[in-house]
CSV table of C-alpha atoms (C1' of nucleotides) in Angstrom, one decimal:
chain,number,residue,atom,x,y,z
A,222,MET,CA,-0.4,0.2,0.1
A,223,SER,CA,1.4,3.1,-1.4
A,224,GLU,CA,2.2,6.4,1.1
A,225,LYS,CA,-0.4,8.0,-1.2
A,226,ASN,CA,-3.4,5.4,-0.9
A,227,PHE,CA,-2.2,4.4,3.7
A,228,HIS,CA,-3.7,8.4,3.2
A,229,GLN,CA,-6.9,8.5,1.0
A,230,HIS,CA,-7.7,5.3,2.9
A,231,GLN,CA,-7.8,5.7,6.3
A,232,HIS,CA,-9.0,9.1,6.7
A,233,ASP,CA,-12.5,10.9,6.0
A,234,ILE,CA,-14.4,7.8,5.3
A,235,SER,CA,-18.2,8.8,4.9
A,236,SER,CA,-20.5,7.9,7.8
A,237,ALA,CA,-22.5,5.5,6.6
A,238,VAL,CA,-19.3,2.9,5.5
A,239,ILE,CA,-18.2,3.0,9.3
A,240,ASN,CA,-21.3,2.3,10.4
A,241,ARG,CA,-21.5,-0.8,8.1
A,242,LEU,CA,-18.0,-2.0,9.9
A,243,PRO,CA,-20.2,-4.0,12.5
A,244,ARG,CA,-22.1,-6.1,10.4
A,245,TYR,CA,-19.5,-7.4,9.0
A,246,TYR,CA,-17.5,-7.9,11.4
A,247,ARG,CA,-20.7,-10.4,12.5
A,248,TYR,CA,-21.0,-12.0,9.3
A,249,LEU,CA,-17.1,-12.7,9.0
A,250,ARG,CA,-17.1,-14.1,11.9
A,251,ASP,CA,-20.2,-16.5,11.6
A,252,LEU,CA,-18.4,-17.4,8.9
A,253,LEU,CA,-14.8,-18.2,10.4
A,254,ASP,CA,-17.4,-20.8,12.6
A,255,SER,CA,-18.3,-22.1,10.2
A,256,GLY,CA,-15.3,-23.0,8.8
A,257,VAL,CA,-15.0,-21.0,5.7
A,258,GLN,CA,-11.5,-19.7,4.4
A,259,ARG,CA,-12.8,-17.3,1.4
A,260,ILE,CA,-15.0,-15.8,-0.1
A,261,ASN,CA,-15.7,-13.4,-2.9
A,262,SER,CA,-17.6,-10.0,-2.8
A,263,ALA,CA,-20.6,-11.8,-4.9
A,264,GLU,CA,-21.0,-14.2,-2.7
A,265,LEU,CA,-20.9,-11.8,0.2
A,266,SER,CA,-23.4,-9.8,-1.4
A,267,ARG,CA,-26.0,-12.6,-1.2
A,268,ILE,CA,-25.5,-13.9,2.2
A,269,MET,CA,-26.1,-10.2,3.4
A,270,GLY,CA,-28.5,-8.5,1.1
A,271,VAL,CA,-26.0,-6.0,0.0
A,272,THR,CA,-24.1,-5.1,-3.5
A,273,ALA,CA,-21.1,-6.9,-4.3
A,274,SER,CA,-20.0,-3.5,-5.9
A,275,GLN,CA,-20.7,-1.4,-2.4
A,276,ILE,CA,-18.6,-4.4,-0.5
A,277,ARG,CA,-15.9,-3.6,-2.8
A,278,GLN,CA,-16.1,-0.3,-2.8
A,279,ASP,CA,-16.3,0.1,1.5
A,280,PHE,CA,-13.6,-2.5,2.0
A,281,ASN,CA,-11.4,-0.3,-0.4
A,282,CYS,CA,-11.4,2.1,1.2
A,283,PHE,CA,-9.3,0.4,3.5
A,284,GLY,CA,-6.9,-0.5,1.4
A,285,GLY,CA,-6.6,-3.8,-0.7
A,286,PHE,CA,-7.9,-6.2,1.9
A,287,GLY,CA,-8.8,-9.0,-1.3
A,288,GLN,CA,-6.8,-10.4,-4.0
A,289,GLN,CA,-8.4,-10.4,-8.0
A,290,GLY,CA,-9.0,-13.3,-8.8
A,291,TYR,CA,-9.2,-14.8,-5.2
A,292,GLY,CA,-11.5,-12.8,-3.2
A,293,TYR,CA,-10.8,-11.8,0.5
A,294,ASN,CA,-9.6,-14.3,3.0
A,295,ILE,CA,-12.1,-14.5,5.8
A,296,ALA,CA,-9.8,-14.7,8.7
A,297,ASN,CA,-7.5,-11.9,7.1
A,298,LEU,CA,-10.9,-9.4,6.1
A,299,TYR,CA,-11.9,-9.8,9.7
A,300,GLU,CA,-8.6,-9.7,11.4
A,301,ASN,CA,-8.8,-6.0,9.5
A,302,ILE,CA,-12.4,-5.2,9.9
A,303,GLY,CA,-11.4,-5.8,13.6
A,304,GLU,CA,-8.7,-3.8,14.2
A,305,LEU,CA,-10.7,-0.9,12.8
A,306,LEU,CA,-13.4,-1.6,15.1
A,307,GLY,CA,-10.5,-1.1,17.8
A,308,VAL,CA,-10.8,-4.3,18.8
A,309,ARG,CA,-6.9,-5.0,20.1
A,310,GLU,CA,-6.6,-1.4,20.8
A,311,GLY,CA,-7.4,-3.1,25.0
A,312,ASN,CA,-9.9,-0.6,26.0
A,313,THR,CA,-11.7,-0.6,29.2
A,314,ALA,CA,-14.9,0.3,30.5
A,315,ILE,CA,-17.4,0.9,33.2
A,316,ILE,CA,-21.0,1.5,33.4
A,317,VAL,CA,-22.4,4.0,35.6
A,318,GLY,CA,-26.0,3.3,36.3
A,319,CYS,CA,-26.7,-0.3,37.7
A,320,GLY,CA,-30.7,-0.4,37.0
A,321,ASN,CA,-32.0,-2.5,34.8
A,322,LEU,CA,-30.6,-2.2,31.5
A,323,GLY,CA,-26.9,-2.1,33.2
A,324,ARG,CA,-27.4,-4.8,35.1
A,325,ALA,CA,-28.1,-6.3,32.0
A,326,LEU,CA,-25.6,-5.8,30.5
A,327,ALA,CA,-22.7,-6.1,32.7
A,328,PRO,CA,-23.2,-10.1,32.1
A,329,SER,CA,-23.4,-10.1,29.0
A,330,ARG,CA,-20.5,-10.7,26.5
A,331,VAL,CA,-21.3,-7.7,24.5
A,332,PHE,CA,-18.4,-6.3,26.0
A,333,SER,CA,-15.7,-9.0,25.6
A,334,LYS,CA,-16.5,-10.1,22.1
A,335,ARG,CA,-15.8,-6.9,21.2
A,336,GLY,CA,-12.0,-6.1,23.3
A,337,VAL,CA,-13.7,-4.9,25.6
A,338,THR,CA,-13.0,-5.7,29.4
A,339,LEU,CA,-15.7,-4.6,32.2
A,340,GLU,CA,-13.8,-3.3,34.9
A,341,ALA,CA,-15.7,-1.6,37.3
A,342,LEU,CA,-19.9,-0.8,38.5
A,343,PHE,CA,-21.2,2.9,39.2
A,344,ASP,CA,-24.0,3.1,41.1
A,345,ILE,CA,-25.3,5.6,43.5
A,346,SER,CA,-28.3,3.5,45.1
A,347,PRO,CA,-27.4,2.6,48.7
A,348,HIS,CA,-29.4,-0.7,47.8
A,349,ILE,CA,-27.7,-1.2,44.8
A,350,VAL,CA,-24.0,-0.1,45.6
A,351,GLY,CA,-21.9,-2.8,47.0
A,352,GLY,CA,-24.4,-5.5,45.7
A,353,SER,CA,-22.5,-7.8,42.6
A,354,CYS,CA,-23.4,-8.4,39.0
A,355,GLY,CA,-21.9,-10.3,36.8
A,356,GLY,CA,-18.7,-10.9,38.6
A,357,LEU,CA,-18.1,-7.2,39.7
A,358,VAL,CA,-18.7,-5.8,42.8
A,359,VAL,CA,-20.9,-2.6,42.4
A,360,LYS,CA,-19.0,0.6,43.3
A,361,ASP,CA,-20.8,4.2,45.1
A,362,MET,CA,-20.2,7.0,42.6
A,363,SER,CA,-18.7,9.2,45.2
A,364,GLU,CA,-16.0,6.4,44.7
A,365,LEU,CA,-15.7,7.9,40.5
A,366,GLU,CA,-12.9,10.1,40.7
A,367,SER,CA,-10.3,8.2,42.5
A,368,TYR,CA,-11.0,4.7,40.8
A,369,CYS,CA,-11.4,6.3,37.3
A,370,ASN,CA,-7.2,8.4,38.3
A,371,SER,CA,-6.3,5.1,39.3
A,372,TYR,CA,-7.8,2.8,36.7
A,373,LYS,CA,-8.1,5.5,34.2
A,374,PRO,CA,-11.0,3.1,32.0
A,375,LYS,CA,-11.9,4.7,28.4
A,376,ILE,CA,-15.7,3.4,28.0
A,377,ALA,CA,-18.8,5.0,29.9
A,378,VAL,CA,-21.7,3.1,29.9
A,379,LEU,CA,-23.9,5.3,30.9
A,380,CYS,CA,-27.1,4.4,31.9
A,381,VAL,CA,-28.2,6.7,34.8
A,382,PRO,CA,-31.8,7.9,34.7
A,383,ARG,CA,-33.0,11.3,32.5
A,384,PHE,CA,-32.2,13.9,35.4
A,385,ALA,CA,-28.9,12.8,36.2
A,386,ALA,CA,-27.2,12.3,32.2
A,387,GLU,CA,-26.6,15.3,31.6
A,388,GLU,CA,-24.4,16.4,35.5
A,389,THR,CA,-22.7,12.4,35.3
A,390,ALA,CA,-21.9,12.8,32.2
A,391,ARG,CA,-19.5,15.7,32.4
A,392,ARG,CA,-18.6,14.1,35.3
A,393,LEU,CA,-17.3,11.1,33.6
A,394,VAL,CA,-14.9,13.1,31.3
A,395,ASP,CA,-13.6,16.0,33.6
A,396,ALA,CA,-12.3,12.4,35.4
A,397,GLY,CA,-11.0,11.4,32.1
A,398,ILE,CA,-13.1,9.2,30.5
A,399,VAL,CA,-12.5,9.1,26.4
A,400,GLY,CA,-15.6,7.7,24.9
A,401,ILE,CA,-19.7,7.8,26.2
A,402,TRP,CA,-22.2,4.7,24.9
A,403,ASN,CA,-24.4,6.6,26.0
A,404,PHE,CA,-28.0,5.0,27.4
A,405,THR,CA,-29.7,7.7,28.2
A,406,ASN,CA,-32.6,9.6,26.8
A,407,VAL,CA,-30.2,13.0,26.9
A,408,GLU,CA,-28.7,12.9,24.1
A,409,PHE,CA,-25.0,13.9,23.8
A,410,THR,CA,-22.3,15.6,20.7
A,411,LYS,CA,-18.8,15.2,20.7
A,412,GLU,CA,-19.1,19.7,20.2
A,413,GLU,CA,-20.8,19.5,23.9
A,414,LEU,CA,-19.1,16.5,26.0
A,415,GLY,CA,-15.4,16.9,23.8
A,416,VAL,CA,-15.5,12.9,23.9
A,417,PRO,CA,-16.7,10.6,21.1
A,418,VAL,CA,-20.3,9.1,22.3
A,419,GLU,CA,-22.6,6.7,20.5
A,420,ASN,CA,-26.2,7.9,21.8
A,421,VAL,CA,-28.8,4.8,21.3
A,422,HIS,CA,-32.3,5.3,22.0
A,423,LEU,CA,-33.8,1.5,22.2
A,424,GLY,CA,-36.9,2.6,21.5
A,425,ASP,CA,-36.3,4.4,18.6
A,426,THR,CA,-36.1,0.9,16.8
A,427,LEU,CA,-40.1,0.2,18.3
A,428,MET,CA,-41.5,2.7,17.3
A,429,THR,CA,-40.7,1.7,13.1
A,430,LEU,CA,-41.6,-1.0,13.2
A,431,CYS,CA,-44.3,0.2,14.8
A,432,TYR,CA,-45.1,2.6,11.9
A,433,SER,CA,-44.1,-0.7,9.5
A,434,LEU,CA,-47.2,-2.5,11.4
A,435,ARG,CA,-49.3,0.6,10.2
A,436,GLU,CA,-48.4,0.7,7.2
A,437,GLU,CA,-48.8,-3.2,7.4
A,438,LYS,CA,-52.6,-3.2,8.5
A,439,GLU,CA,-53.6,-0.3,6.0
A,440,GLU,CA,-52.3,-2.3,3.7
A,441,GLU,CA,-54.0,-4.8,4.0
A,442,GLU,CA,-57.5,-2.8,4.8
A,443,LYS,CA,-57.0,-1.6,1.2
A,444,ASN,CA,-56.6,-5.2,-0.3
A,445,ALA,CA,-59.6,-5.9,1.5
B,83,MET,CA,-55.8,17.9,1.6
B,84,SER,CA,-55.9,16.4,-1.8
B,85,GLU,CA,-56.5,13.7,-3.0
B,86,LYS,CA,-53.9,13.8,-4.7
B,87,ASN,CA,-51.8,14.8,-1.9
B,88,PHE,CA,-52.8,12.5,-0.1
B,89,HIS,CA,-51.2,9.5,-2.6
B,90,GLN,CA,-48.2,11.2,-3.0
B,91,HIS,CA,-47.7,12.1,0.9
B,92,GLN,CA,-48.4,8.6,2.2
B,93,HIS,CA,-46.6,6.5,-0.1
B,94,ASP,CA,-43.1,5.4,-0.8
B,95,ILE,CA,-41.7,7.2,2.0
B,96,SER,CA,-37.7,6.8,2.5
B,97,SER,CA,-36.3,4.8,5.4
B,98,ALA,CA,-34.7,8.0,6.0
B,99,VAL,CA,-37.3,10.5,6.3
B,100,ILE,CA,-38.7,6.9,8.6
B,101,ASN,CA,-35.7,6.5,10.3
B,102,ARG,CA,-36.2,10.1,11.6
B,103,LEU,CA,-39.3,10.3,12.5
B,104,PRO,CA,-39.0,8.6,16.7
B,105,ARG,CA,-35.9,10.8,17.3
B,106,TYR,CA,-38.8,13.6,16.2
B,107,TYR,CA,-41.5,12.7,18.2
B,108,ARG,CA,-38.7,12.3,21.2
B,109,TYR,CA,-37.9,15.8,21.0
B,110,LEU,CA,-41.5,17.3,20.7
B,111,ARG,CA,-42.2,15.5,23.7
B,112,ASP,CA,-39.4,17.4,25.5
B,113,LEU,CA,-40.6,21.0,24.2
B,114,LEU,CA,-44.2,19.1,25.3
B,115,ASP,CA,-42.7,19.2,28.8
B,116,SER,CA,-41.5,22.0,28.8
B,117,GLY,CA,-44.8,23.9,28.2
B,118,VAL,CA,-43.9,25.3,24.9
B,119,GLN,CA,-46.8,25.5,22.4
B,120,ARG,CA,-45.4,26.0,19.1
B,121,ILE,CA,-41.5,26.5,16.8
B,122,ASN,CA,-40.7,26.9,13.9
B,123,SER,CA,-38.7,25.0,11.5
B,124,ALA,CA,-35.4,27.3,12.0
B,125,GLU,CA,-35.7,27.5,15.8
B,126,LEU,CA,-36.5,23.3,16.1
B,127,SER,CA,-33.8,23.1,13.5
B,128,ARG,CA,-30.9,24.5,16.1
B,129,ILE,CA,-32.5,23.0,19.2
B,130,MET,CA,-31.9,19.1,16.8
B,131,GLY,CA,-29.3,20.0,15.3
B,132,VAL,CA,-30.1,18.9,11.6
B,133,THR,CA,-31.0,21.5,8.9
B,134,ALA,CA,-34.8,23.8,8.7
B,135,SER,CA,-34.4,22.3,4.7
B,136,GLN,CA,-34.4,18.5,5.9
B,137,ILE,CA,-37.3,19.3,8.7
B,138,ARG,CA,-39.5,21.2,6.6
B,139,GLN,CA,-39.2,18.4,3.9
B,140,ASP,CA,-39.7,15.8,6.1
B,141,PHE,CA,-42.6,16.9,7.6
B,142,ASN,CA,-44.2,17.9,4.3
B,143,CYS,CA,-44.0,13.9,3.2
B,144,PHE,CA,-47.3,13.4,5.5
B,145,GLY,CA,-48.5,16.4,4.5
B,146,GLY,CA,-49.5,19.9,5.9
B,147,PHE,CA,-48.2,20.0,9.9
B,148,GLY,CA,-47.7,23.7,10.1
B,149,GLN,CA,-49.1,26.7,9.0
B,150,GLN,CA,-47.2,29.3,6.8
B,151,GLY,CA,-46.3,32.6,9.0
B,152,TYR,CA,-46.8,30.5,12.3
B,153,GLY,CA,-45.1,27.2,12.5
B,154,TYR,CA,-45.9,23.7,13.6
B,155,ASN,CA,-48.4,23.2,16.9
B,156,ILE,CA,-46.0,21.2,18.4
B,157,ALA,CA,-49.4,19.1,20.1
B,158,ASN,CA,-50.8,19.3,17.2
B,159,LEU,CA,-47.3,17.8,15.3
B,160,TYR,CA,-46.7,15.5,18.5
B,161,GLU,CA,-49.8,14.0,17.1
B,162,ASN,CA,-49.6,13.5,14.3
B,163,ILE,CA,-46.3,12.2,14.5
B,164,GLY,CA,-46.9,9.9,16.9
B,165,GLU,CA,-50.3,9.1,15.1
B,166,LEU,CA,-47.8,7.7,12.1
B,167,LEU,CA,-45.7,5.7,14.7
B,168,GLY,CA,-49.0,4.2,15.2
B,169,VAL,CA,-48.9,5.8,18.9
B,170,ARG,CA,-52.8,5.4,18.8
B,171,GLU,CA,-53.4,2.3,17.4
B,172,GLY,CA,-53.1,-0.2,20.1
B,173,ASN,CA,-51.3,-2.8,19.9
B,174,THR,CA,-49.7,-5.4,22.2
B,175,ALA,CA,-46.5,-6.9,22.7
B,176,ILE,CA,-45.2,-10.8,24.7
B,177,ILE,CA,-41.2,-11.0,25.2
B,178,VAL,CA,-40.2,-14.1,24.8
B,179,GLY,CA,-36.7,-14.7,26.5
B,180,CYS,CA,-36.4,-13.4,29.5
B,181,GLY,CA,-32.7,-13.6,30.3
B,182,ASN,CA,-31.1,-10.7,31.3
B,183,LEU,CA,-32.0,-8.8,28.5
B,184,GLY,CA,-35.5,-9.9,28.0
B,185,ARG,CA,-36.0,-9.1,32.6
B,186,ALA,CA,-34.7,-5.2,31.9
B,187,LEU,CA,-37.1,-4.7,29.0
B,188,ALA,CA,-39.8,-6.1,30.9
B,189,PRO,CA,-39.9,-3.7,34.2
B,190,SER,CA,-39.2,-0.1,31.4
B,191,ARG,CA,-41.3,2.0,29.7
B,192,VAL,CA,-39.7,0.9,26.4
B,193,PHE,CA,-43.5,-0.1,26.0
B,194,SER,CA,-46.2,1.8,27.7
B,195,LYS,CA,-45.0,5.7,26.9
B,196,ARG,CA,-45.3,4.6,22.6
B,197,GLY,CA,-48.6,3.4,22.7
B,198,VAL,CA,-46.9,-0.8,23.1
B,199,THR,CA,-48.5,-2.4,26.0
B,200,LEU,CA,-46.6,-5.7,26.9
B,201,GLU,CA,-48.8,-7.7,27.6
B,202,ALA,CA,-47.1,-11.9,28.3
B,203,LEU,CA,-43.8,-13.0,29.3
B,204,PHE,CA,-42.1,-16.0,27.7
B,205,ASP,CA,-38.8,-18.7,28.6
B,206,ILE,CA,-38.2,-21.9,28.4
B,207,SER,CA,-36.0,-22.4,31.1
B,208,PRO,CA,-38.3,-23.7,34.9
B,209,HIS,CA,-36.2,-21.7,36.5
B,210,ILE,CA,-37.2,-18.5,35.0
B,211,VAL,CA,-41.1,-19.9,34.3
B,212,GLY,CA,-43.3,-18.9,37.0
B,213,GLY,CA,-41.2,-16.0,38.4
B,214,SER,CA,-42.7,-12.5,37.8
B,215,CYS,CA,-41.2,-9.6,36.2
B,216,GLY,CA,-42.3,-6.1,35.6
B,217,GLY,CA,-45.3,-7.4,37.0
B,218,LEU,CA,-46.4,-10.5,34.8
B,219,VAL,CA,-45.9,-13.9,35.6
B,220,VAL,CA,-43.8,-15.6,32.9
B,221,LYS,CA,-45.0,-18.1,30.5
B,222,ASP,CA,-44.1,-21.5,29.8
B,223,MET,CA,-43.3,-21.6,26.2
B,224,SER,CA,-45.7,-24.4,25.5
B,225,GLU,CA,-48.7,-22.0,26.1
B,226,LEU,CA,-47.2,-19.7,23.9
B,227,GLU,CA,-49.7,-20.9,20.9
B,228,SER,CA,-52.4,-21.5,23.4
B,229,TYR,CA,-51.2,-18.0,24.5
B,230,CYS,CA,-52.1,-16.1,20.9
B,231,ASN,CA,-54.8,-17.5,19.6
B,232,SER,CA,-56.4,-16.1,23.0
B,233,TYR,CA,-54.6,-12.9,22.9
B,234,LYS,CA,-54.0,-12.2,19.9
B,235,PRO,CA,-50.6,-10.0,20.7
B,236,LYS,CA,-49.3,-8.3,18.2
B,237,ILE,CA,-45.6,-7.5,19.0
B,238,ALA,CA,-42.9,-10.3,19.8
B,239,VAL,CA,-40.4,-9.0,21.3
B,240,LEU,CA,-37.0,-12.1,20.9
B,241,CYS,CA,-34.9,-12.3,23.2
B,242,VAL,CA,-33.9,-16.1,23.2
B,243,PRO,CA,-30.3,-17.5,22.5
B,244,ARG,CA,-28.7,-17.5,19.4
B,245,PHE,CA,-29.2,-21.4,18.4
B,246,ALA,CA,-32.9,-20.6,19.5
B,247,ALA,CA,-34.1,-17.7,16.8
B,248,GLU,CA,-34.5,-19.4,13.8
B,249,GLU,CA,-36.9,-22.0,15.4
B,250,THR,CA,-38.4,-19.1,17.6
B,251,ALA,CA,-39.0,-16.6,14.9
B,252,ARG,CA,-41.1,-18.4,12.6
B,253,ARG,CA,-43.0,-20.2,15.2
B,254,LEU,CA,-43.9,-16.6,16.7
B,255,VAL,CA,-45.2,-15.7,12.8
B,256,ASP,CA,-47.1,-19.1,12.6
B,257,ALA,CA,-49.0,-18.0,16.0
B,258,GLY,CA,-50.3,-14.9,14.5
B,259,ILE,CA,-47.8,-12.6,15.8
B,260,VAL,CA,-47.4,-9.1,12.7
B,261,GLY,CA,-43.9,-7.3,14.2
B,262,ILE,CA,-41.4,-8.6,15.4
B,263,TRP,CA,-38.6,-6.9,17.3
B,264,ASN,CA,-35.7,-8.9,17.0
B,265,PHE,CA,-32.7,-8.7,19.9
B,266,THR,CA,-30.8,-12.1,19.0
B,267,ASN,CA,-27.7,-11.9,17.0
B,268,VAL,CA,-29.4,-13.4,13.7
B,269,GLU,CA,-31.0,-11.5,12.1
B,270,PHE,CA,-34.0,-11.5,10.2
B,271,THR,CA,-35.8,-10.1,7.1
B,272,LYS,CA,-39.8,-8.8,6.4
B,273,GLU,CA,-39.0,-11.2,2.6
B,274,GLU,CA,-37.9,-15.0,5.2
B,275,LEU,CA,-40.2,-14.1,7.5
B,276,GLY,CA,-43.6,-12.2,6.3
B,277,VAL,CA,-44.2,-10.2,8.8
B,278,PRO,CA,-41.6,-6.7,10.1
B,279,VAL,CA,-38.8,-7.2,11.9
B,280,GLU,CA,-36.6,-4.8,14.0
B,281,ASN,CA,-32.4,-6.2,14.2
B,282,VAL,CA,-31.3,-4.6,17.0
B,283,HIS,CA,-28.2,-4.9,17.3
B,284,LEU,CA,-26.7,-3.4,20.4
B,285,GLY,CA,-22.4,-4.2,20.4
B,286,ASP,CA,-22.4,-2.3,16.8
B,287,THR,CA,-23.3,0.9,18.4
B,288,LEU,CA,-20.1,0.1,20.6
B,289,MET,CA,-17.7,-1.4,18.2
B,290,THR,CA,-18.8,2.8,15.9
B,291,LEU,CA,-17.9,4.2,19.6
B,292,CYS,CA,-14.0,2.6,19.3
B,293,TYR,CA,-13.7,2.8,16.1
B,294,SER,CA,-13.8,6.6,16.8
B,295,LEU,CA,-11.9,6.1,19.8
B,296,ARG,CA,-8.7,4.5,18.3
B,297,GLU,CA,-9.0,7.7,15.1
B,298,GLU,CA,-9.1,10.3,18.1
B,299,LYS,CA,-6.2,8.5,19.6
B,300,GLU,CA,-4.9,8.4,15.7
B,301,GLU,CA,-5.2,12.0,15.6
B,302,GLU,CA,-3.8,12.4,18.9
B,303,GLU,CA,-0.4,10.4,18.1
B,304,LYS,CA,-0.2,12.2,15.1
B,305,ASN,CA,-0.4,16.4,16.7
B,306,ALA,CA,1.9,14.9,19.7
C,185,DT,C1',-1.9,-18.2,-20.2
C,186,DA,C1',-7.4,-18.1,-19.7
C,187,DG,C1',-10.2,-17.5,-15.9
C,188,DA,C1',-11.9,-15.0,-11.9
C,189,DT,C1',-11.9,-11.4,-8.8
C,190,DT,C1',-10.8,-7.4,-7.0
C,191,DG,C1',-9.1,-2.5,-7.4
C,192,DT,C1',-11.6,1.9,-9.0
C,193,DT,C1',-13.6,4.9,-12.3
C,194,DA,C1',-17.7,7.1,-14.4
C,195,DA,C1',-22.6,6.7,-14.8
C,196,DT,C1',-26.9,6.8,-11.4
C,197,DC,C1',-29.5,7.5,-7.7
C,198,DG,C1',-31.4,9.1,-3.9
C,199,DA,C1',-30.9,12.1,-0.4
C,200,DT,C1',-29.9,16.4,1.7
C,201,DT,C1',-29.7,21.6,0.8
C,202,DA,C1',-30.9,26.4,-1.0
C,203,DA,C1',-34.0,29.0,-2.6
C,204,DC,C1',-38.2,31.4,-2.8
C,205,DA,C1',-43.1,31.9,-4.6
C,206,DA,C1',-47.4,30.8,-2.0
C,207,DT,C1',-50.4,31.7,1.7
C,208,DC,C1',-51.6,31.9,7.0
D,294,DT,C1',-51.2,44.8,4.5
D,295,DA,C1',-46.4,44.1,6.3
D,296,DG,C1',-44.3,40.0,7.6
D,297,DA,C1',-43.8,35.7,8.4
D,298,DT,C1',-42.4,31.1,7.9
D,299,DT,C1',-44.3,27.4,5.4
D,300,DG,C1',-44.4,24.0,1.3
D,301,DT,C1',-42.4,22.8,-2.7
D,302,DT,C1',-38.9,23.3,-6.3
D,303,DA,C1',-34.5,23.1,-8.4
D,304,DA,C1',-29.8,22.6,-7.4
D,305,DT,C1',-26.1,20.4,-5.1
D,306,DC,C1',-24.1,17.1,-2.7
D,307,DG,C1',-23.0,12.3,-1.6
D,308,DA,C1',-23.9,7.2,-1.2
D,309,DT,C1',-24.8,3.4,-4.5
D,310,DT,C1',-24.1,0.6,-8.5
D,311,DA,C1',-22.0,-0.4,-13.0
D,312,DA,C1',-18.6,-1.2,-16.0
D,313,DC,C1',-14.2,-2.4,-17.2
D,314,DA,C1',-9.4,-2.4,-16.3
D,315,DA,C1',-5.5,-4.1,-13.2
D,316,DT,C1',-4.3,-8.1,-11.8
D,317,DC,C1',-3.2,-12.3,-8.8
DNA sequence: TAGATTGTTAATCGATTAACAATC
DNA sequence: TAGATTGTTAATCGATTAACAATC
């Protein structure tokens, strides 16, 4: 890969492409697990329901992952995309707010499958602090700063109630957190917090599902 | 609204627009709660961080929600978008699979806030069946068909382990479920199941966050 | 070498933004 | 009526798809 290509490739990747990477990563993992060694864009396009053109364009944003006349080596491609997605970075995370969602995420493999180590849980409620979840004991929020100072966790999973969202987010950034996985109802931007944020709105997908349901229903009623 | 407009408006709305509706709905709810009565596209654009043009285009896909020289009546707009998103349809849901995620969703307000009533929980494990969660007792999977036959729930929230996903999804559709909110690692399409599906991949947003983290880090290292 | 399939450029398509006429 | 702001058309931009030359 030439110096010229390196710069072209690694910079200004559109978010459309970046948002597709985790999906590629999942499908490649499955292929890997099923023992397939190589694949071409046409075959992958059939499996994933996207065009072969898009697949080749996407992979090419980052430089040659494939080989003409052969296709893509799955293990290699998986590794490369994992690299892009920071799987080898050794990222660490803490969960802040151990309500239902926080306690559901803590024992899940959502972190470890992606190279992220969940290292601590925090909550403010005396009923929850001291309890155990996913093999970790919930710490009191008052310990947050000293903990961050000692262990320098990278990612905070923000699962606090709405009213505490803003204050807690700022506190986390001040404590040295460099990325927020935000499950609160308040949206944050990188511009206001100074660190990358992913706002997750579970309910939004339920609503688009309900939109489709209504559409289907109206379609049926019209045909009846 | 003319007959011509009605047909133009209600059909072939791009998914880009539909996917933005829940976000509008959230912001309008907030404005409503804060007592604001009316808003114009310029102001809403500032609050939401999108262009005023896009807001007007989006709302106009569905016919005139606003009024020239005035703007939009928030209560009215909120109501209209809610209608589109099926909030008034009286949709009902069941959760299938009461692991960590299912048990986190059950007591949450994610359903009721969107006009969906959660009516039953199902699981296969004897340790979980009979237990209570979010005010509902977990039923055994063997009761699924008879339950669906009697109560005709619309939406199934699929939270079963991967290996059971495909079989359970088909079973739900056979039992009369008309929409699947899918949290399993397996993706489904409307084409294969015959009903609308929303595939949720929580981990994908964690990965895009990790992508941003890596980008930031490289940026810093370059500047250092 | 011939065949296969990528990498990449060019063409198309769709979505976003800008501009302004309609109208409240 | 004048001012404000939508609804809507036209222009721009970006993303997707198609095509094919490069090359393994």
